[in-house]
Short mmCIF file of N, CA and C in Angstrom, two decimals:
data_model
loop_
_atom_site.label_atom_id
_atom_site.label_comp_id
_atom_site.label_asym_id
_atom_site.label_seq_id
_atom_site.Cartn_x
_atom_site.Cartn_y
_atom_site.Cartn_z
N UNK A 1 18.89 45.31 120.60
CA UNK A 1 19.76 45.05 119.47
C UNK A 1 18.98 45.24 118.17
N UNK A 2 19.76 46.04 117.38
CA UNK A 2 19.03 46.45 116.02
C UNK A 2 19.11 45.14 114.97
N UNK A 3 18.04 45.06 114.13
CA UNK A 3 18.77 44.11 113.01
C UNK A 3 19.24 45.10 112.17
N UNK A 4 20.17 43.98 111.18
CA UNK A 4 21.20 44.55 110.47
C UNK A 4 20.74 44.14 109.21
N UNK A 5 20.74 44.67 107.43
CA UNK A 5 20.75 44.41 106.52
C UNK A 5 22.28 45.06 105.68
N UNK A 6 22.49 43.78 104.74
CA UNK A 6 23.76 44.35 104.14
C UNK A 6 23.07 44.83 102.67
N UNK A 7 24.11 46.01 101.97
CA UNK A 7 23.48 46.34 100.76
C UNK A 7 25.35 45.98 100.01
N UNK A 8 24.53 45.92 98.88
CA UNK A 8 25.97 46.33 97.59
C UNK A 8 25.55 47.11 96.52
N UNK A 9 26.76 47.64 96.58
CA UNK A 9 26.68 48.85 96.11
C UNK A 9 27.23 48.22 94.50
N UNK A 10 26.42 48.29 93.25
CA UNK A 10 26.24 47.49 92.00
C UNK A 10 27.62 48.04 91.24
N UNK A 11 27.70 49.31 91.07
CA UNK A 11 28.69 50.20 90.40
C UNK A 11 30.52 49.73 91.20
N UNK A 12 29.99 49.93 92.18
CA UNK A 12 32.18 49.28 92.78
C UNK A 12 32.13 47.54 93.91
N UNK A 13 30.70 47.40 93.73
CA UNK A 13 30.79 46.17 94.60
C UNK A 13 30.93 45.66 96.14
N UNK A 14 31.12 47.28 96.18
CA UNK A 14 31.30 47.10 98.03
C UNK A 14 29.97 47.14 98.54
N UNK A 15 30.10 46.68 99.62
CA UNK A 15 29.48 46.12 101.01
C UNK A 15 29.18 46.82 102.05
N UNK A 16 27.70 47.62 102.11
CA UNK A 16 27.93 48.47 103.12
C UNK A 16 26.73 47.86 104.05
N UNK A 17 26.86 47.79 105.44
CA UNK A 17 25.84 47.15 106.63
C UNK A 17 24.96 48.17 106.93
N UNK A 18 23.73 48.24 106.78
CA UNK A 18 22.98 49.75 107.52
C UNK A 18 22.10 48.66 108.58
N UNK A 19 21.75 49.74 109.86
CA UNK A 19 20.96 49.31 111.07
C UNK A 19 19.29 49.89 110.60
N UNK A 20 18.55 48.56 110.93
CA UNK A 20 17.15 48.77 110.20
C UNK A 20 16.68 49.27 111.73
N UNK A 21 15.93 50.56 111.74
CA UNK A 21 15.85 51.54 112.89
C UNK A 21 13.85 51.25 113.02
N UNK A 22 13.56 51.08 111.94
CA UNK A 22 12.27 50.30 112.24
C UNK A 22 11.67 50.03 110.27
N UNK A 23 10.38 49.66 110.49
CA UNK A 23 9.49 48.73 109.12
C UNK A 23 8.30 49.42 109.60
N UNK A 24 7.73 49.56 108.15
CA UNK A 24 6.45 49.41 107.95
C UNK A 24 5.98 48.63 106.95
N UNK A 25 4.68 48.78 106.56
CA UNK A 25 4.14 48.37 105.15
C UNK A 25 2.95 49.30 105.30
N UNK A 26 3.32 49.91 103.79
CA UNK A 26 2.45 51.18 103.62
C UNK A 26 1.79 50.68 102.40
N UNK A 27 0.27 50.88 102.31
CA UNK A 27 -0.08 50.75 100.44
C UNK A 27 0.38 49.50 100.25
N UNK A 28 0.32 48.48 100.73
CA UNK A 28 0.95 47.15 100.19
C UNK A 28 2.95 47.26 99.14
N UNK A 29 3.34 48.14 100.23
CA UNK A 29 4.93 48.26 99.94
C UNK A 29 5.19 48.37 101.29
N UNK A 30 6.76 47.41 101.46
CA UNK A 30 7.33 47.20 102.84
C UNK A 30 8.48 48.54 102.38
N UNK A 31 8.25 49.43 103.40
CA UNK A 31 9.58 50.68 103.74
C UNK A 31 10.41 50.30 105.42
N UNK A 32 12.06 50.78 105.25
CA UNK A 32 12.52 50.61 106.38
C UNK A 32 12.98 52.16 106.29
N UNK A 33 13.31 51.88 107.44
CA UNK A 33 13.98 53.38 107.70
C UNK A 33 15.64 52.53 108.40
N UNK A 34 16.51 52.99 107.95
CA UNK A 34 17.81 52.29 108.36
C UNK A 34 18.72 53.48 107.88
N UNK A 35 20.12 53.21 108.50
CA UNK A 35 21.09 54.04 109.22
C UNK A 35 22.71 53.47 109.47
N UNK A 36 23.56 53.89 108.30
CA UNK A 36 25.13 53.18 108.66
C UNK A 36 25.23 53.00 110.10
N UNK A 37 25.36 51.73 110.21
CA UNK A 37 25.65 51.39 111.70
C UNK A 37 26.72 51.51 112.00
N UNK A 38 28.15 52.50 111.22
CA UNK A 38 28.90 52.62 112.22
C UNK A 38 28.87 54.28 112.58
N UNK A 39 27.27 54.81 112.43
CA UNK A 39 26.96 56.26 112.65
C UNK A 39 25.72 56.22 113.82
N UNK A 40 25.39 55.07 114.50
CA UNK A 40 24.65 54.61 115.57
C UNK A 40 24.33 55.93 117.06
N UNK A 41 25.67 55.88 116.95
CA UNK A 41 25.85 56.17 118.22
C UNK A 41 26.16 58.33 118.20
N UNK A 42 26.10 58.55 116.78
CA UNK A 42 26.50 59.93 116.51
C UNK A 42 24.93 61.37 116.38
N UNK A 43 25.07 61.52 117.27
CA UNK A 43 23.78 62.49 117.65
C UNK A 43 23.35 63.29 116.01
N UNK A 44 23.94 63.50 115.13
CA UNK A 44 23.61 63.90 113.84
C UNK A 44 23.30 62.42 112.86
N UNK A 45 23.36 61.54 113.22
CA UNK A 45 23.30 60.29 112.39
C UNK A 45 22.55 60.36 111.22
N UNK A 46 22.98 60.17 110.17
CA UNK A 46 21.87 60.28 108.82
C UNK A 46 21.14 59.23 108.77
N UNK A 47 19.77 59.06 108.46
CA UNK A 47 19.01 57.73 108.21
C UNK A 47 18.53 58.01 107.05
N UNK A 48 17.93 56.95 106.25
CA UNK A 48 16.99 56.78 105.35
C UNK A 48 16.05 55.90 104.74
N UNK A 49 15.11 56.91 104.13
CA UNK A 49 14.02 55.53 104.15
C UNK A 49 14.02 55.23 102.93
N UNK A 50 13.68 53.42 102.81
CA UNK A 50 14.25 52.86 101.16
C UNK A 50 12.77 52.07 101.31
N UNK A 51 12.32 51.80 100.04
CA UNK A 51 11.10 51.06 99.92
C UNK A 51 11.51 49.74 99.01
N UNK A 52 10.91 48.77 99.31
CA UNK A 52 11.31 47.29 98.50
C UNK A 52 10.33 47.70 97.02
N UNK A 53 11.69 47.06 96.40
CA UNK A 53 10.76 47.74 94.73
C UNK A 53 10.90 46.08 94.00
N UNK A 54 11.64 45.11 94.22
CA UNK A 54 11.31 43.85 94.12
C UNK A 54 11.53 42.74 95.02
N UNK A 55 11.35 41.43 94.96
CA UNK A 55 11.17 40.39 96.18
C UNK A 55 11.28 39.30 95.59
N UNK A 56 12.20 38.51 95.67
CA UNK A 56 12.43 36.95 95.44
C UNK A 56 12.14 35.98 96.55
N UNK A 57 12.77 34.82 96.44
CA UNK A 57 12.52 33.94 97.22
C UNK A 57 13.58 34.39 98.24
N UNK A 58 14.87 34.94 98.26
CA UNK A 58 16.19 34.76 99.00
C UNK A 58 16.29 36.77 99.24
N UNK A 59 16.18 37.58 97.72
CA UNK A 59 16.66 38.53 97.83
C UNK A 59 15.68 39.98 97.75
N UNK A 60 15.59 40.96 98.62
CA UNK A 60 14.82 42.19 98.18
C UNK A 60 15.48 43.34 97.29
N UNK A 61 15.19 44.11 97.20
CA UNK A 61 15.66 45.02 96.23
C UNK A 61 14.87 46.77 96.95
N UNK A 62 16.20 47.31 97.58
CA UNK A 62 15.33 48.66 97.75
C UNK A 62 15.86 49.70 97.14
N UNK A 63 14.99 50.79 96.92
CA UNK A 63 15.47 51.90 96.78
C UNK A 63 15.01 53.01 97.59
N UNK A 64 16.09 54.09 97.83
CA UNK A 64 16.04 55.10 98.51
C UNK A 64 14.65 56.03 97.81
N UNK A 65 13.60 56.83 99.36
CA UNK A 65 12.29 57.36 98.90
C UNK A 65 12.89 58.74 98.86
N UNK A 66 12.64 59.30 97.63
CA UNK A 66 13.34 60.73 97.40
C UNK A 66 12.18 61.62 97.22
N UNK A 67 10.92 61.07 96.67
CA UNK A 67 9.78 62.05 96.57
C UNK A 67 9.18 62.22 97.95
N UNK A 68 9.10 63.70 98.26
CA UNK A 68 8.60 64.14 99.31
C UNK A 68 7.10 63.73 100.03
N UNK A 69 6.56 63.74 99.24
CA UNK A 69 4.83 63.36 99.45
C UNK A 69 4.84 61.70 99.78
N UNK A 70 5.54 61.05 99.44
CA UNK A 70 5.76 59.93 99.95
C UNK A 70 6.47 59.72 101.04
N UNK A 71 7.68 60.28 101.17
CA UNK A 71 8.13 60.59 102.55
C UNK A 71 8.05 60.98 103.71
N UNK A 72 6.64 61.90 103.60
CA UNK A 72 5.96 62.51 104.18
C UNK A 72 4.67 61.53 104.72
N UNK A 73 4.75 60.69 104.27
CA UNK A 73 3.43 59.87 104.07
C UNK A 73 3.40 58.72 105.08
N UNK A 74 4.94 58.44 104.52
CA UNK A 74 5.57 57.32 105.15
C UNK A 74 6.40 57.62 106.83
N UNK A 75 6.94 58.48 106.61
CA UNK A 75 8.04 58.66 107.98
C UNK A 75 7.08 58.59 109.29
N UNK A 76 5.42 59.23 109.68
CA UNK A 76 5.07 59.64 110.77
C UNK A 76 5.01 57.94 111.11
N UNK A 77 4.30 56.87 110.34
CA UNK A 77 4.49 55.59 110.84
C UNK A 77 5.55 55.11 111.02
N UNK A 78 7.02 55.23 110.19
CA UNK A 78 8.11 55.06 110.83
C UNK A 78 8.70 55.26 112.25
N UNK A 79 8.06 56.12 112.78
CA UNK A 79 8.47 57.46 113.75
C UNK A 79 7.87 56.46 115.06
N UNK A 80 6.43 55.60 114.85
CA UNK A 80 6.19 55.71 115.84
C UNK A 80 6.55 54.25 116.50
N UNK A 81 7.08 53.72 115.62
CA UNK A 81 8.10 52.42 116.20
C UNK A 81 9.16 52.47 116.67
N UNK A 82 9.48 53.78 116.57
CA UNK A 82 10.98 54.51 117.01
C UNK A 82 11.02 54.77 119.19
N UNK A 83 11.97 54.44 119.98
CA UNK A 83 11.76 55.07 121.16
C UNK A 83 12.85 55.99 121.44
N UNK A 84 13.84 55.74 120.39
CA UNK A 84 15.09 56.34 121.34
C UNK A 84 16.00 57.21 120.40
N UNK A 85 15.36 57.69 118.75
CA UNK A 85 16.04 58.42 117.84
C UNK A 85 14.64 59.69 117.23
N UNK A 86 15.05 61.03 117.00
CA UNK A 86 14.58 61.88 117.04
C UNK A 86 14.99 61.99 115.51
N UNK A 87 13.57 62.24 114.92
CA UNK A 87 13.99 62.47 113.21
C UNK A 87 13.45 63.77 112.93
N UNK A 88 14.44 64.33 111.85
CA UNK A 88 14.41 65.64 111.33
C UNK A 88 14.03 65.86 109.79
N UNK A 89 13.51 66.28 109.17
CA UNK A 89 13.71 66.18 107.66
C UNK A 89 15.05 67.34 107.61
#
């Protein structure tokens, strides 16, 4: 069983659930790699990796990693917590 994190979306307020597919901590920054969980089960499934850019007592704050060299940096440790999803750039 995957854990689950909910996000909101700031601009319309909705509520979307993504499946956290695995964690790291890279460089003293925690990255997940997570995935709409109601796209789980769909052999093209999109994932992505978001890095915590702040941290409270209750709430994190991520954003999606769009620079390549970081993505690159980050995904092979993502990858290897992974057993049962095949990632593509």
């Amino acid at each position: 069983m995957l854990d689950r994190i909910e996000f909101t979306i700031e601009e319309t307020d909705e509520k979307v659930v993504f499946a956290i597919l695995s964690h790291v901590n890279y460089k003293d920054t925690a990255y997940i790699l997570v995935a709409d969980e109601r796209d789980l089960e769909d052999e093209d499934m999109e994932a992505f990796i978001l890095k915590a850019t702040e941290m409270d007592d209750e709430d994190v704050t991520y954003e999606i990693v769009d620079d390549d060299d970081e993505q690159n940096a980050v995904l092979p440790l993502l990858e290897e917590a992974l057993e049962d999803f095949e990632i593509e750039l």
